[in-house]
Amino acid sequence: MNDADDPPERIVYVVDPTMSRDVQPELVTRTEIDNDCTVTGVVIDPADQQQLLYGTVTGPDGRFVGSYFPADIVRQTEWRVVTADGAEYPAPSEGHAVLALTTTLRRT
């Protein structure tokens, strides 16, 4: 843990046998607690563009609530939410997607 009691980032390296090691993109996972749910995001290239690939939400009981992702990864737009039961919804932003999964779409 750091001084702010935030969970540490986990660095994951993508392994592609056809790429040289010096061009491998860096991926990190970032976790936070929101409305008693654990929100985890997978971010590519955190030092530069910090683009979210996708995120997941689990409830306080550890059950999977759903996931969210930008349909347009480059522009980080056209957000989608997919619930644990497979229902898909559009969301205007990442914040709206997380809010929906941690409140309205969360089944208790």
mmCIF file of C-alpha atoms in Angstrom:
data_model
loop_
_atom_site.group_PDB
_atom_site.id
_atom_site.type_symbol
_atom_site.label_atom_id
_atom_site.label_comp_id
_atom_site.label_asym_id
_atom_site.label_seq_id
_atom_site.Cartn_x
_atom_site.Cartn_y
_atom_site.Cartn_z
ATOM 1 C CA MET A 1 0.000 0.000 0.000
ATOM 2 C CA ASN A 2 1.141 3.547 -0.625
ATOM 3 C CA ASP A 3 0.697 6.633 1.566
ATOM 4 C CA ALA A 4 -2.897 7.119 0.390
ATOM 5 C CA ASP A 5 -3.817 3.473 1.194
ATOM 6 C CA ASP A 6 -4.568 2.885 -2.475
ATOM 7 C CA PRO A 7 -4.004 -0.646 -3.735
ATOM 8 C CA PRO A 8 -0.843 -0.904 -5.830
ATOM 9 C CA GLU A 9 -1.058 -1.120 -9.594
ATOM 10 C CA ARG A 10 -0.234 -4.493 -11.064
ATOM 11 C CA ILE A 11 1.917 -4.384 -14.168
ATOM 12 C CA VAL A 12 1.208 -7.043 -16.780
ATOM 13 C CA TYR A 13 3.320 -7.414 -19.891
ATOM 14 C CA VAL A 14 1.740 -8.623 -23.106
ATOM 15 C CA VAL A 15 3.674 -11.491 -24.619
ATOM 16 C CA ASP A 16 3.696 -11.560 -28.400
ATOM 17 C CA PRO A 17 6.389 -13.806 -29.848
ATOM 18 C CA THR A 18 6.546 -11.758 -33.061
ATOM 19 C CA MET A 19 7.300 -8.447 -31.318
ATOM 20 C CA SER A 20 10.634 -7.396 -29.962
ATOM 21 C CA ARG A 21 10.679 -6.972 -26.196
ATOM 22 C CA ASP A 22 11.303 -3.215 -26.348
ATOM 23 C CA VAL A 23 7.959 -2.538 -28.104
ATOM 24 C CA GLN A 24 5.673 -4.506 -25.800
ATOM 25 C CA PRO A 25 2.849 -2.314 -24.490
ATOM 26 C CA GLU A 26 2.501 -2.103 -20.746
ATOM 27 C CA LEU A 27 -0.806 -3.002 -19.105
ATOM 28 C CA VAL A 28 -1.794 -2.251 -15.529
ATOM 29 C CA THR A 29 -4.846 -3.054 -13.464
ATOM 30 C CA ARG A 30 -6.298 -0.372 -11.237
ATOM 31 C CA THR A 31 -8.700 -1.233 -8.464
ATOM 32 C CA GLU A 32 -10.934 1.017 -6.384
ATOM 33 C CA ILE A 33 -13.974 0.611 -4.145
ATOM 34 C CA ASP A 34 -17.142 2.398 -5.275
ATOM 35 C CA ASN A 35 -20.513 1.955 -3.515
ATOM 36 C CA ASP A 36 -19.078 -1.098 -1.694
ATOM 37 C CA CYS A 37 -18.228 -2.712 -5.059
ATOM 38 C CA THR A 38 -14.737 -3.484 -6.348
ATOM 39 C CA VAL A 39 -14.093 -1.740 -9.660
ATOM 40 C CA THR A 40 -11.068 -3.004 -11.608
ATOM 41 C CA GLY A 41 -9.881 -1.415 -14.836
ATOM 42 C CA VAL A 42 -7.297 -2.743 -17.292
ATOM 43 C CA VAL A 43 -5.318 0.182 -18.699
ATOM 44 C CA ILE A 44 -2.877 0.022 -21.617
ATOM 45 C CA ASP A 45 0.172 2.277 -21.775
ATOM 46 C CA PRO A 46 -0.393 3.960 -18.387
ATOM 47 C CA ALA A 47 2.602 6.274 -18.723
ATOM 48 C CA ASP A 48 1.348 7.887 -21.922
ATOM 49 C CA GLN A 49 -2.234 7.701 -23.167
ATOM 50 C CA GLN A 50 -3.794 5.704 -20.316
ATOM 51 C CA GLN A 51 -6.510 4.099 -22.384
ATOM 52 C CA LEU A 52 -8.934 1.796 -20.610
ATOM 53 C CA LEU A 53 -9.367 -1.533 -22.403
ATOM 54 C CA TYR A 54 -12.158 -2.755 -20.129
ATOM 55 C CA GLY A 55 -13.274 -2.805 -16.525
ATOM 56 C CA THR A 56 -15.102 -5.196 -14.247
ATOM 57 C CA VAL A 57 -17.279 -4.704 -11.189
ATOM 58 C CA THR A 58 -17.785 -7.214 -8.387
ATOM 59 C CA GLY A 59 -20.259 -6.743 -5.566
ATOM 60 C CA PRO A 60 -19.466 -6.672 -1.836
ATOM 61 C CA ASP A 61 -20.079 -10.440 -1.737
ATOM 62 C CA GLY A 62 -17.489 -11.018 -4.491
ATOM 63 C CA ARG A 63 -20.053 -11.847 -7.168
ATOM 64 C CA PHE A 64 -19.479 -10.575 -10.687
ATOM 65 C CA VAL A 65 -21.858 -7.670 -11.411
ATOM 66 C CA GLY A 66 -20.722 -6.853 -14.941
ATOM 67 C CA SER A 67 -18.124 -5.285 -17.176
ATOM 68 C CA TYR A 68 -17.743 -2.074 -19.136
ATOM 69 C CA PHE A 69 -15.625 -1.011 -22.077
ATOM 70 C CA PRO A 70 -15.308 1.662 -24.759
ATOM 71 C CA ALA A 71 -16.419 0.411 -28.177
ATOM 72 C CA ASP A 72 -13.962 2.948 -29.631
ATOM 73 C CA ILE A 73 -10.783 2.350 -27.625
ATOM 74 C CA VAL A 74 -8.775 5.067 -29.381
ATOM 75 C CA ARG A 75 -11.275 7.859 -28.696
ATOM 76 C CA GLN A 76 -12.518 6.278 -25.436
ATOM 77 C CA THR A 77 -16.130 6.740 -26.564
ATOM 78 C CA GLU A 78 -19.257 4.685 -27.168
ATOM 79 C CA TRP A 79 -19.190 3.002 -23.765
ATOM 80 C CA ARG A 80 -20.943 -0.317 -23.248
ATOM 81 C CA VAL A 81 -22.042 -2.083 -20.086
ATOM 82 C CA VAL A 82 -22.590 -5.838 -19.969
ATOM 83 C CA THR A 83 -24.240 -7.301 -16.873
ATOM 84 C CA ALA A 84 -23.531 -10.726 -15.387
ATOM 85 C CA ASP A 85 -26.673 -12.087 -17.029
ATOM 86 C CA GLY A 86 -25.510 -10.917 -20.477
ATOM 87 C CA ALA A 87 -27.688 -7.823 -20.930
ATOM 88 C CA GLU A 88 -25.894 -5.006 -22.784
ATOM 89 C CA TYR A 89 -26.532 -1.287 -22.324
ATOM 90 C CA PRO A 90 -24.979 1.863 -23.802
ATOM 91 C CA ALA A 91 -23.430 4.421 -21.439
ATOM 92 C CA PRO A 92 -22.443 8.036 -22.199
ATOM 93 C CA SER A 93 -19.108 7.770 -20.336
ATOM 94 C CA GLU A 94 -16.903 5.529 -18.208
ATOM 95 C CA GLY A 95 -18.243 7.212 -15.075
ATOM 96 C CA HIS A 96 -21.824 6.501 -16.061
ATOM 97 C CA ALA A 97 -20.956 2.873 -16.805
ATOM 98 C CA VAL A 98 -19.362 2.389 -13.387
ATOM 99 C CA LEU A 99 -22.222 4.178 -11.642
ATOM 100 C CA ALA A 100 -24.792 1.979 -13.390
ATOM 101 C CA LEU A 101 -22.975 -1.230 -12.420
ATOM 102 C CA THR A 102 -22.397 -0.194 -8.803
ATOM 103 C CA THR A 103 -25.956 1.033 -8.228
ATOM 104 C CA THR A 104 -28.867 0.512 -10.634
ATOM 105 C CA LEU A 105 -27.758 -2.725 -12.332
ATOM 106 C CA ARG A 106 -26.309 -4.312 -9.200
ATOM 107 C CA ARG A 107 -28.421 -7.150 -7.882
ATOM 108 C CA THR A 108 -28.331 -7.586 -4.136
#
